[in-house]
Structure formats: structure tokens, C-alpha cells
């Protein structure tokens, strides 16, 4: 089977670090889907506006390995426990394919261009398919979440000094604080003295974490 890249999604994440670990965790994060020339046909999206959410099938374009492993160490478990690859959402899979549920914000027929929110993808990620989310079929309130729900998902308290916050466009301030509260650090590294750097849009945000409190120390423009 040959997968064809039908589009790419443009986001504010030029690097993998800091991207939410799942779609929908930070609902305000938006991405713009731009179709490849062969698929720039307004007829292909006819009726799409009738849906509130979409499934995106995409590729882990930066997660490439020469071999696959039957087990991985999920960050949710602190990197201390191995789980079967098919019991996780690790990007290092036999076929590096991702699946994200996102909210449809707008559709522009000229292009066409689709804007979605709740993204968890790198800028330039290839999109292989777009499908409507059907709440009467795709939603399962009785579903269980395995080990993913057995671990606390407590968010970090974010201290963003006002003089640094002023460097960020007002429309992005709340969104960026929400993103930082998800704890973007590598779960395998536990070093309270380490200064981390997250690139978002045109800014690099440096921070440290002590006792579940994240403090922003520097904001620089790119």
C-alpha cells in the first residue's frame, strides 16, 4: 500500500520539544492544513463544514528508526516501566502513523485551506487522510484508559513574570501558559537545575521546574 501525502499542516512548533503529547490537551493550539497541488479541489471538502471535529491521519516525519522494538517506556510511567508498543501511542512504530482528533475551526474553499485546533503536530507534518469525527460512533463514554489513566495528570503551576509575558502577543499569552502547564520536559530527565528551552512560533521560552512549579526565566525572539 502506498500512502500519498494529501496535505501538510502548519503549526507554531518548529521543533518536537514542547508539542502536547496528545491532541486536545491544549484546545487553543491551531494548525492550518494546506493541500498538495494534486488534491487542491474544493469538491473534495464539500460537506466538511457540517462537522465540528475531524480525524487526521498523519506521519511521524521526524521519528525514524531502522528497526522497531516490541516494548517502549511510556513517559506517563516516568520511563521506568516497559509496555507493549501497541499498548502505547509512541511515535516509534512499525508504521510511523499518527491519529489525532481535532476541532474544525474554519474551511476556506479558496485553496482549499482548513484550520483546526487542539493540534499535537510539528510544523510541516504530512497529512495522509482527513475523516469526519462521528460522535454517535466514535465516542465511547464507557471506555477504559488503561495505565494512561492510572497515573496522575496533575499540571504544573506556571509563573510567568509580567515583564517577560509582555514580550508575547496578548492573544498567545494564555495559550502559552496552558502549554507550559502540561510539563513539556523529557520525563526521563529529573534535574531541577536544568534550564529548558521551548520554541513556539517566533519565540524561545526558557524555564526551570522545581516542585511542580514552572518558572519562566527568559523570552527571546527568533
Short mmCIF file of C-alpha atoms in Angstrom, two decimals, residues 1 14 33 35 50 55 61 67 74 85 96 101 104-105 112-113 118 122 126 151 159 165 170 176 193-194 205 217:
data_model
loop_
_atom_site.label_atom_id
_atom_site.label_comp_id
_atom_site.label_asym_id
_atom_site.label_seq_id
_atom_site.Cartn_x
_atom_site.Cartn_y
_atom_site.Cartn_z
CA UNK A 1 0.00 0.00 0.00
CA UNK A 14 9.29 24.11 14.51
CA UNK A 33 -3.89 22.37 6.62
CA UNK A 35 -3.38 20.65 0.39
CA UNK A 50 -21.24 20.23 8.68
CA UNK A 55 -9.76 12.78 12.46
CA UNK A 61 8.09 12.51 9.87
CA UNK A 67 14.24 -1.11 13.47
CA UNK A 74 5.95 5.47 28.14
CA UNK A 85 4.29 -0.87 21.57
CA UNK A 96 5.03 5.67 11.94
CA UNK A 101 -8.88 14.17 16.89
CA UNK A 104 -12.68 22.13 12.90
CA UNK A 105 -12.40 25.91 13.13
CA UNK A 112 -8.77 24.94 -0.06
CA UNK A 113 -7.40 25.56 3.43
CA UNK A 118 -6.25 21.07 19.57
CA UNK A 122 5.14 19.53 14.23
CA UNK A 126 2.47 15.31 6.30
CA UNK A 151 -1.10 7.90 36.59
CA UNK A 159 4.98 31.53 36.99
CA UNK A 165 4.88 37.96 29.42
CA UNK A 170 -1.56 39.20 24.02
CA UNK A 176 1.38 29.59 26.06
CA UNK A 193 18.81 22.80 37.97
CA UNK A 194 18.37 22.30 34.24
CA UNK A 205 10.93 30.43 26.13
CA UNK A 217 13.30 32.88 33.11
#
